[in-house]
Short mmCIF file of C-alpha atoms and ligand atoms in Angstrom, two decimals:
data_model
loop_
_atom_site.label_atom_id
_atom_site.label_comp_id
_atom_site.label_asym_id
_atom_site.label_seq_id
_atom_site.Cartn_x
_atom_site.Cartn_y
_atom_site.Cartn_z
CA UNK I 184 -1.31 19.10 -1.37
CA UNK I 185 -1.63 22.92 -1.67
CA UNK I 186 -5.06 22.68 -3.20
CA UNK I 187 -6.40 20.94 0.16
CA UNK I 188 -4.56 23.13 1.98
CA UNK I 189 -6.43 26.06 0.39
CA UNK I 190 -9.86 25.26 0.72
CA UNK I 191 -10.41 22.43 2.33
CA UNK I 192 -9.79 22.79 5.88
CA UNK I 193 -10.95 26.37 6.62
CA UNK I 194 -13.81 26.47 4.08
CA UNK I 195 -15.79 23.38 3.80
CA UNK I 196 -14.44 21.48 0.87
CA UNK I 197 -12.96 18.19 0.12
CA UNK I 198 -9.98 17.81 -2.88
CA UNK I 199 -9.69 14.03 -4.43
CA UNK I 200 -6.85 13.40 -6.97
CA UNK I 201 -7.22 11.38 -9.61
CA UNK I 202 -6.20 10.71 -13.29
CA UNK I 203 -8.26 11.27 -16.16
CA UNK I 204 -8.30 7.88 -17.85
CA UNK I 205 -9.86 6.12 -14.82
CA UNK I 206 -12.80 7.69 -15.85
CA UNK I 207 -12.58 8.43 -19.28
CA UNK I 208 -12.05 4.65 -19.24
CA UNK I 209 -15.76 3.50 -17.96
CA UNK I 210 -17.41 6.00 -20.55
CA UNK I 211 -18.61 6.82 -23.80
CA UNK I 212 -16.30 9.56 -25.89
CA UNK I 213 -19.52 11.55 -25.24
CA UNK I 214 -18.86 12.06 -21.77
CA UNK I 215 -15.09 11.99 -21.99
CA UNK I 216 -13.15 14.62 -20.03
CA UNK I 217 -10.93 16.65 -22.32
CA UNK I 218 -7.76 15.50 -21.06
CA UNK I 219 -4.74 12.94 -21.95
CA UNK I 220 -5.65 9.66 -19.46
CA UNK I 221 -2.28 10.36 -18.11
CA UNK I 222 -3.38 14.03 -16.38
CA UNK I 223 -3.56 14.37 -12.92
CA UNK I 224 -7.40 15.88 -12.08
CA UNK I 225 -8.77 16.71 -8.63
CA UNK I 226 -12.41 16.54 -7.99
CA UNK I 227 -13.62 19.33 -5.71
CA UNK I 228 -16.78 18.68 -3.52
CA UNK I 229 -18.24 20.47 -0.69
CA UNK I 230 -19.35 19.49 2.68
CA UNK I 231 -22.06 20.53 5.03
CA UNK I 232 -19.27 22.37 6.74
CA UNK I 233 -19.05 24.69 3.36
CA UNK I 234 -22.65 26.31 4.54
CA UNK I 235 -21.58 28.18 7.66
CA UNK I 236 -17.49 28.18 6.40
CA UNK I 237 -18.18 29.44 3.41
CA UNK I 238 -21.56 30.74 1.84
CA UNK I 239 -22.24 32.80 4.88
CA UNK I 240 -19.00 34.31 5.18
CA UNK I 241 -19.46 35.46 1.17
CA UNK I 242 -22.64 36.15 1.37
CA UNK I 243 -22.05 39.18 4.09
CA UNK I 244 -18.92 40.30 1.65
CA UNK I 245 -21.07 40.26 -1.07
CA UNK I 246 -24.29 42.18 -0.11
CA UNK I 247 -23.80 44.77 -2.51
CA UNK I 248 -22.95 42.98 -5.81
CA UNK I 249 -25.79 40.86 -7.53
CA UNK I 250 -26.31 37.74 -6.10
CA UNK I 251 -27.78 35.26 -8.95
CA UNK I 252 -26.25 31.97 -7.79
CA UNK I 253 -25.18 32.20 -4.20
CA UNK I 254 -24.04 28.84 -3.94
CA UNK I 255 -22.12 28.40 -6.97
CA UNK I 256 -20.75 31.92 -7.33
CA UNK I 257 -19.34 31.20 -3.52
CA UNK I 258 -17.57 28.20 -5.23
CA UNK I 259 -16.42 29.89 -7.81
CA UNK I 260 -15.12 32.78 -5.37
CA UNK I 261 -13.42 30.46 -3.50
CA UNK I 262 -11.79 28.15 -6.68
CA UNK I 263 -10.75 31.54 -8.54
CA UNK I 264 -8.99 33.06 -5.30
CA UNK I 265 -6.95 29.85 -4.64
CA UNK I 266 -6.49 29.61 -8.70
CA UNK I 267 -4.55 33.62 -8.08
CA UNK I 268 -2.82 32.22 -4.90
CA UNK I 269 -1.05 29.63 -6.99
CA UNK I 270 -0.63 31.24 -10.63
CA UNK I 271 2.23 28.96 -11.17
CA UNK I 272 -0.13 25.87 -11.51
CA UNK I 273 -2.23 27.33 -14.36
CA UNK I 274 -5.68 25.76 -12.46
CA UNK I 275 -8.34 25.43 -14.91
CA UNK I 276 -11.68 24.76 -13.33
CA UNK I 277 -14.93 22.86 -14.70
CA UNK I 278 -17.40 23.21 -12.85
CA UNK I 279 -20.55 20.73 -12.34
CA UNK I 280 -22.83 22.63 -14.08
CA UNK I 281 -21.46 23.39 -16.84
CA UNK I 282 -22.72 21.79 -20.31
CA UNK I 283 -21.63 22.27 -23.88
CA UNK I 284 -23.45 23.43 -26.21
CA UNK I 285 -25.36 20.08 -26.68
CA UNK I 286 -26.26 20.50 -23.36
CA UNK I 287 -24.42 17.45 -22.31
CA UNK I 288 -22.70 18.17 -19.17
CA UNK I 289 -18.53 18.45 -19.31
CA UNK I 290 -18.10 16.16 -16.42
CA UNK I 291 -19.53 13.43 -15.32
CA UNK I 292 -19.61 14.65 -11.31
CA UNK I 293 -20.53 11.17 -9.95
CA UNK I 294 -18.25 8.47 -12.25
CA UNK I 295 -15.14 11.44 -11.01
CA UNK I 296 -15.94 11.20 -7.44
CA UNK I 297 -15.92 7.40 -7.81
CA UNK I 298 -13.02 6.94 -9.60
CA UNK I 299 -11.28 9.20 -7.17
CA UNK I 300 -12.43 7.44 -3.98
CA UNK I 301 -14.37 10.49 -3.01
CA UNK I 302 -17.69 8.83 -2.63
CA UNK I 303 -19.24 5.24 -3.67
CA UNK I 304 -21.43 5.66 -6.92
CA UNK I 305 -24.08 3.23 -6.44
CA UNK I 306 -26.36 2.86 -9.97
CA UNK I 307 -28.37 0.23 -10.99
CA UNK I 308 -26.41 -2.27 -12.53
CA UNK I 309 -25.21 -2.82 -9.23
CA UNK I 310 -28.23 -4.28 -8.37
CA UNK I 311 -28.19 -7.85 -9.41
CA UNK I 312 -31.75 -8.50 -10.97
CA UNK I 313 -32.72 -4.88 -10.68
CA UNK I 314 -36.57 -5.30 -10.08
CA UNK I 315 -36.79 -1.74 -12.52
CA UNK I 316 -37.04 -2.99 -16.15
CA UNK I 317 -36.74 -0.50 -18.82
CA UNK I 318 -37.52 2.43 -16.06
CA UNK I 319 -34.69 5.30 -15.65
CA UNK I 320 -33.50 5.12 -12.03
CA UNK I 321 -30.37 7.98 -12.00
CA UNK I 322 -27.28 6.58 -9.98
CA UNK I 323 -26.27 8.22 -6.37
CA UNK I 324 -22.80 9.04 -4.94
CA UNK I 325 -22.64 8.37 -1.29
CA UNK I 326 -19.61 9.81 0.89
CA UNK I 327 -18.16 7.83 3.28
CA UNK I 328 -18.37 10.17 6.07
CA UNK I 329 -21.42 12.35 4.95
CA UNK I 330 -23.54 10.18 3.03
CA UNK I 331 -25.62 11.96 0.76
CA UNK I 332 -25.05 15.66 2.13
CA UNK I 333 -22.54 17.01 0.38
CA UNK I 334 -22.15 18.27 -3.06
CA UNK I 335 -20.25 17.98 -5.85
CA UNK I 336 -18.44 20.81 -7.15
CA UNK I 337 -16.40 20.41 -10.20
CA UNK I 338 -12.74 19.04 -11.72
CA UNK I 339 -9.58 20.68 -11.68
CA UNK I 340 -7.54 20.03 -13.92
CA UNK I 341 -3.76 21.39 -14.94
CA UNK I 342 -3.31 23.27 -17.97
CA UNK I 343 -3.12 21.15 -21.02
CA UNK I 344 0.09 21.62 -22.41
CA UNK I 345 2.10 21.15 -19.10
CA UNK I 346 5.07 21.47 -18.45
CA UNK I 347 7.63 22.56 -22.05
CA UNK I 348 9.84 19.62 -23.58
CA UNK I 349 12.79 21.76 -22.77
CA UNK I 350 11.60 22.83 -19.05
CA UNK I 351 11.14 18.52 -18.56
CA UNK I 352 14.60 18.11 -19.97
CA UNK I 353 15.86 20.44 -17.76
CA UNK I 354 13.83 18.88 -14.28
CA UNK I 355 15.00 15.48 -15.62
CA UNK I 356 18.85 16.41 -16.37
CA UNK I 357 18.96 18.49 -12.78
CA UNK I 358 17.65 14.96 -10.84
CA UNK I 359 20.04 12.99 -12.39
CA UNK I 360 23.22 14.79 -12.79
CA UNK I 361 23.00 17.87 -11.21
CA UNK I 362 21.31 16.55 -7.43
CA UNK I 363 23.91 16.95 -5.20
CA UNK I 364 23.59 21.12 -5.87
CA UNK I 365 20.26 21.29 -4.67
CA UNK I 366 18.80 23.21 -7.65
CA UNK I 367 16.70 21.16 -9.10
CA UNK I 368 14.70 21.24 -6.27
CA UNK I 369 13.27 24.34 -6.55
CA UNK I 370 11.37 23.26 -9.94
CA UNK I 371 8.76 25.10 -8.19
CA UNK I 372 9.12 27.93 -5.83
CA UNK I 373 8.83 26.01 -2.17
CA UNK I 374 6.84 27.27 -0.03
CA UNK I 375 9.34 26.02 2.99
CA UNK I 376 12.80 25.17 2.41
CA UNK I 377 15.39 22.50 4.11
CA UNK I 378 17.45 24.83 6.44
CA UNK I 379 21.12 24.52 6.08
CA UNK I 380 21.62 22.12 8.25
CA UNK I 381 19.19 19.86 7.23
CA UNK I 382 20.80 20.03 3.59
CA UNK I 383 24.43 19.08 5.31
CA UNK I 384 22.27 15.89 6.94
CA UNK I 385 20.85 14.74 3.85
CA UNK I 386 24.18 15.53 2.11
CA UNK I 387 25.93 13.33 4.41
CA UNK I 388 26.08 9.50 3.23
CA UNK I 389 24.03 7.43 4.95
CA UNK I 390 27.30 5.84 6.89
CA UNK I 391 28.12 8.74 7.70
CA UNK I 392 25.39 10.30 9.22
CA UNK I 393 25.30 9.13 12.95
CA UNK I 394 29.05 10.59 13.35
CA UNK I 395 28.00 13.74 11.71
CA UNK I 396 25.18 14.08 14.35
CA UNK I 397 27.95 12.77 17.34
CA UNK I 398 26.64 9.58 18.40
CA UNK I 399 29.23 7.42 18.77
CA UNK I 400 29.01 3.96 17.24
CA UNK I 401 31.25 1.23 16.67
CA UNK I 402 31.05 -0.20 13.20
CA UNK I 403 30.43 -4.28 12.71
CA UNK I 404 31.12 -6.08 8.89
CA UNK I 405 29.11 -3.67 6.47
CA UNK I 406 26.08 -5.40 4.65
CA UNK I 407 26.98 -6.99 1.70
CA UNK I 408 23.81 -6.22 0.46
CA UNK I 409 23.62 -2.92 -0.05
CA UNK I 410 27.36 -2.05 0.47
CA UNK I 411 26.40 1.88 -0.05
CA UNK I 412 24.04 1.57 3.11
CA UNK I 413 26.51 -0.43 5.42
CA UNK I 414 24.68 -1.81 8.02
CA UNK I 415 25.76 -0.90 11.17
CA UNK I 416 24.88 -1.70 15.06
CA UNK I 417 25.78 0.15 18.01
CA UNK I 418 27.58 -1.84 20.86
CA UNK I 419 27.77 1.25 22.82
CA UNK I 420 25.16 3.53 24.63
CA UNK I 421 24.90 6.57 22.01
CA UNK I 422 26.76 9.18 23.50
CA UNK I 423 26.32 13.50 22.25
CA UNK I 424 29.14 15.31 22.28
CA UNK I 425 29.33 18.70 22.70
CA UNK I 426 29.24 19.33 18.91
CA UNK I 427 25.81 17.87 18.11
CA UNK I 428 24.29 18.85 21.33
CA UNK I 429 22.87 21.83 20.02
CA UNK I 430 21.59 19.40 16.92
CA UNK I 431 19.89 16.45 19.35
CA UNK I 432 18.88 18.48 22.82
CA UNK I 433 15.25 20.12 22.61
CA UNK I 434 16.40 22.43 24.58
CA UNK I 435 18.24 24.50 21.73
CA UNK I 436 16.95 25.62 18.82
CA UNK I 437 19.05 25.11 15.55
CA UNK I 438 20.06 28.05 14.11
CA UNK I 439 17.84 29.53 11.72
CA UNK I 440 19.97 29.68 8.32
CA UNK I 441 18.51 31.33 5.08
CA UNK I 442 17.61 29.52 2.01
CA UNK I 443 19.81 28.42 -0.99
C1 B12 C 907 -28.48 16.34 -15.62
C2 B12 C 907 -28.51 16.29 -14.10
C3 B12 C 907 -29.75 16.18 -13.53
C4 B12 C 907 -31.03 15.99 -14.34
C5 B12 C 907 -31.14 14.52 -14.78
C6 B12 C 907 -30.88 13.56 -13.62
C7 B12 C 907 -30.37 12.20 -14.06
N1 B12 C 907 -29.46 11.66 -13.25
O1 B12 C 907 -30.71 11.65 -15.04
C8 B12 C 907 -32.11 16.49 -13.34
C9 B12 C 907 -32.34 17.97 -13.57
C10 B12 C 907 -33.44 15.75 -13.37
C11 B12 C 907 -31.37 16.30 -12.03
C12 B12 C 907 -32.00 16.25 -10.82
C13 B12 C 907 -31.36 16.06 -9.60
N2 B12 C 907 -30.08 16.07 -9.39
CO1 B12 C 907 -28.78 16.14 -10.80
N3 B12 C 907 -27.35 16.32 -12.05
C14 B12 C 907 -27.33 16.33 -13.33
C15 B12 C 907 -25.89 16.46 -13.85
C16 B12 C 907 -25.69 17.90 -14.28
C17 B12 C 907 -25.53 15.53 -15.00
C18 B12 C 907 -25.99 14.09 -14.81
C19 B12 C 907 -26.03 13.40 -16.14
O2 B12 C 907 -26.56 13.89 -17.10
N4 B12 C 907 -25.44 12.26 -16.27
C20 B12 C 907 -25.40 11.53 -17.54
C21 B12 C 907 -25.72 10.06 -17.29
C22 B12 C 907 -25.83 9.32 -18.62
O3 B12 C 907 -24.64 9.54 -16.51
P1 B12 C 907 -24.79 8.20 -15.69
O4 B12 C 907 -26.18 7.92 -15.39
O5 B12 C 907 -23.85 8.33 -14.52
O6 B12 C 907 -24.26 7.11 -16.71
C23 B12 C 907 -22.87 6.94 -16.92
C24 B12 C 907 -22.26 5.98 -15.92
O7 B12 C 907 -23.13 4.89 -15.75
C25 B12 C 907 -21.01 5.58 -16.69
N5 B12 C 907 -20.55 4.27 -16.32
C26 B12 C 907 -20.75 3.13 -17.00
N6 B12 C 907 -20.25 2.09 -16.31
C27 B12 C 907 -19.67 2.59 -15.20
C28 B12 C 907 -19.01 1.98 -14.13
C29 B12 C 907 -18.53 2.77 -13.07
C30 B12 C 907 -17.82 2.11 -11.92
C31 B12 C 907 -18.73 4.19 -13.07
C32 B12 C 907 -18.24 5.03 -11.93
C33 B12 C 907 -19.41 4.79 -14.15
C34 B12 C 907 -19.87 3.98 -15.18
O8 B12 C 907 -21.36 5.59 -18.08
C35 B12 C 907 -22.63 6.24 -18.22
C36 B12 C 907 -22.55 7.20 -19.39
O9 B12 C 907 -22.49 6.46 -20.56
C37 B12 C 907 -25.08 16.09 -12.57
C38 B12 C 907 -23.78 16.90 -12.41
C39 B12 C 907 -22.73 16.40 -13.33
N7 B12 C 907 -22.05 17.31 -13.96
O10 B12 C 907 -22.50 15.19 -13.44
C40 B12 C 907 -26.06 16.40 -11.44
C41 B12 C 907 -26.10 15.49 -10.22
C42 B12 C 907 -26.10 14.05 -10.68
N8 B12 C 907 -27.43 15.79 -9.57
C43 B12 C 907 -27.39 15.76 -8.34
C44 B12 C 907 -28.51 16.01 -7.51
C45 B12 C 907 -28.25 16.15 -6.02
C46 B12 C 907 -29.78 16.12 -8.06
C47 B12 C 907 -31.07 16.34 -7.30
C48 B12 C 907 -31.24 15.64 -5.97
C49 B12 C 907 -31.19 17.87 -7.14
C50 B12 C 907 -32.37 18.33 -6.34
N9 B12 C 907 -32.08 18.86 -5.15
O11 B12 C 907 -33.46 18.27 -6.81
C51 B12 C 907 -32.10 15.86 -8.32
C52 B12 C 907 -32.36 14.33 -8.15
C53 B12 C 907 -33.30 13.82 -9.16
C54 B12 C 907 -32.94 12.48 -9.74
N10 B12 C 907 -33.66 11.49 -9.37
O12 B12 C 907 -31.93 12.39 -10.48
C55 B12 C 907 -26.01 15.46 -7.79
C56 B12 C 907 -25.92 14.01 -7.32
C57 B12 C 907 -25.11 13.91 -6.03
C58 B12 C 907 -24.98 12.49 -5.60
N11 B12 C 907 -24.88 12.32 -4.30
O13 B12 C 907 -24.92 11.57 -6.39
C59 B12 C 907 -25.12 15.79 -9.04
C60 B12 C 907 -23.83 14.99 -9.16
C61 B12 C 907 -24.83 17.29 -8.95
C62 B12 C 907 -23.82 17.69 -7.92
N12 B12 C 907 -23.32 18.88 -8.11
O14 B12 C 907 -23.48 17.07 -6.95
N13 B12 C 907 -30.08 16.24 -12.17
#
């Protein structure tokens, strides 16, 4: 997932997909997140790692502007730059601490990180006979791998309107009747592409695929199960000729070919 990619690993963050009516589900309309269930959220949290990874690397950048909020301006920093790295995924961020103007906060942090698997939100109805009466204990996330030190940082959620009825048309029509020119795979811009060579493999029928890349086979009755997958076994050692040596041997590189 680019997201992770972005901030996770160098900066001190952890990215949990999820979709929007697992939690809207266990709460009150109140405290729903302004989403169709079907969307596709990710909760953002930060780990201790995000201290030295993070804050103190933006804190030295930052000397000279006006700090107010150190911590949350650094995640804010970091969710804005990775929201311009990507401009074709429209990233809209809430962040934890933001309310409306009920005060009544837009997310509910904890019920998203459970619902996403990101950390275990313990309250107290999952104490049987909680000894506490009419008392207000306030539930607690814990993270499998940090317990309680880490923090969470917000939802990020795709814009709202998504993709255009025409545009899914399009992605839809491409899969199903126009696969075999490759097009429809760039719906978005890759980041790395199949070489040429690796599009001739995949183009290949499945049959067909061990001659293309020379090993020599001999074929046995084809599965009547899934006659366009015959089933086949080799009765011979596998043998490269000198045509798919440069394919199979580590030795050579294959040629680097450009994109479609
Ligand atoms: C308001 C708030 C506070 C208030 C009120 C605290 C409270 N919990 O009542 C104050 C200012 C006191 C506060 C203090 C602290 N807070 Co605070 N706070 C928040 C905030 C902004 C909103 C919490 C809230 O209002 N929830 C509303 C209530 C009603 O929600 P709820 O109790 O979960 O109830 C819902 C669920 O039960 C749900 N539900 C029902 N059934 C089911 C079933 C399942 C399976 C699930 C998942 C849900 C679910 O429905 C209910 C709603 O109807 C959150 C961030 C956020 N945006 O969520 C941080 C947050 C909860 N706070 C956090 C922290 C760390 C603290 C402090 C330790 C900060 C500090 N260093 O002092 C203290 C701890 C004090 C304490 N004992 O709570 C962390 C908790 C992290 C964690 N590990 O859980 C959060 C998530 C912030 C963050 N960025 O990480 N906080």
């Amino acid at each position: 997932m680019i997201l992770s990619r972005e901030i996770e690993w160098a900066f001190g963050f952890e990215v949990y997909p999820f979709q929007v009516a697992w939690c809207n589900e266990l709460l009150p309309p109140a405290f729903h997140l302004p989403l169709p269930g079907p969307t596709l959220a990710f909760l953002v949290l930060s780990t201790p790692a995000m201290f030295d990874q993070a804050l103190k690397p933006f804190l030295q950048s930052h000397h000279l502007q006006p700090l107010t909020d150190p911590v949350n301006q650094c995640v804010a920093y970091h969710l804005r730059r990775v929201r311009q790295s990507l401009p074709e995924l429209q990233m809209e961020v809430i962040a934890d601490y933001e309310v409306y103007p009920n005060w009544c906060p837009k997310i509910l942090a904890q019920a998203a990180a459970h619902v996403s698997g990101a950390a275990y939100y313990y309250q107290c109805q999952d104490v049987e006979a909680d000894p506490w009466g009419t008392q207000h204990i306030a539930g607690v996330c814990i993270h499998p791998r940090f317990g309680g030190l880490f923090a969470i940082r917000g939802v990020v959620k795709p814009p709202d309107s998504g993709p255009s009825r025409a545009a899914r048309i399009t992605l839809l029509e491409g899969f199903n009747f126009h696969w075999h020119d490759w097009t429809n795979r760039d719906a978005v811009t890759p980041q790395e592409r199949y070489s040429e060579e690796q599009k001739t493999y995949f183009s290949t029928p499945p049959a067909q695929r061990l001659a293309l890349l020379g090993l020599a086979q001999t074929k046995e009755e084809p599965s009547t199960i899934f006659p366009e997958f015959p089933f086949t076994t080799f009765t011979k050692k596998p043998q490269i000729p000198n045509s798919a040596r440069s394919w199979l041997s580590p030795s050579v590189s294959p040629p680097i070919s450009p994109g479609p």
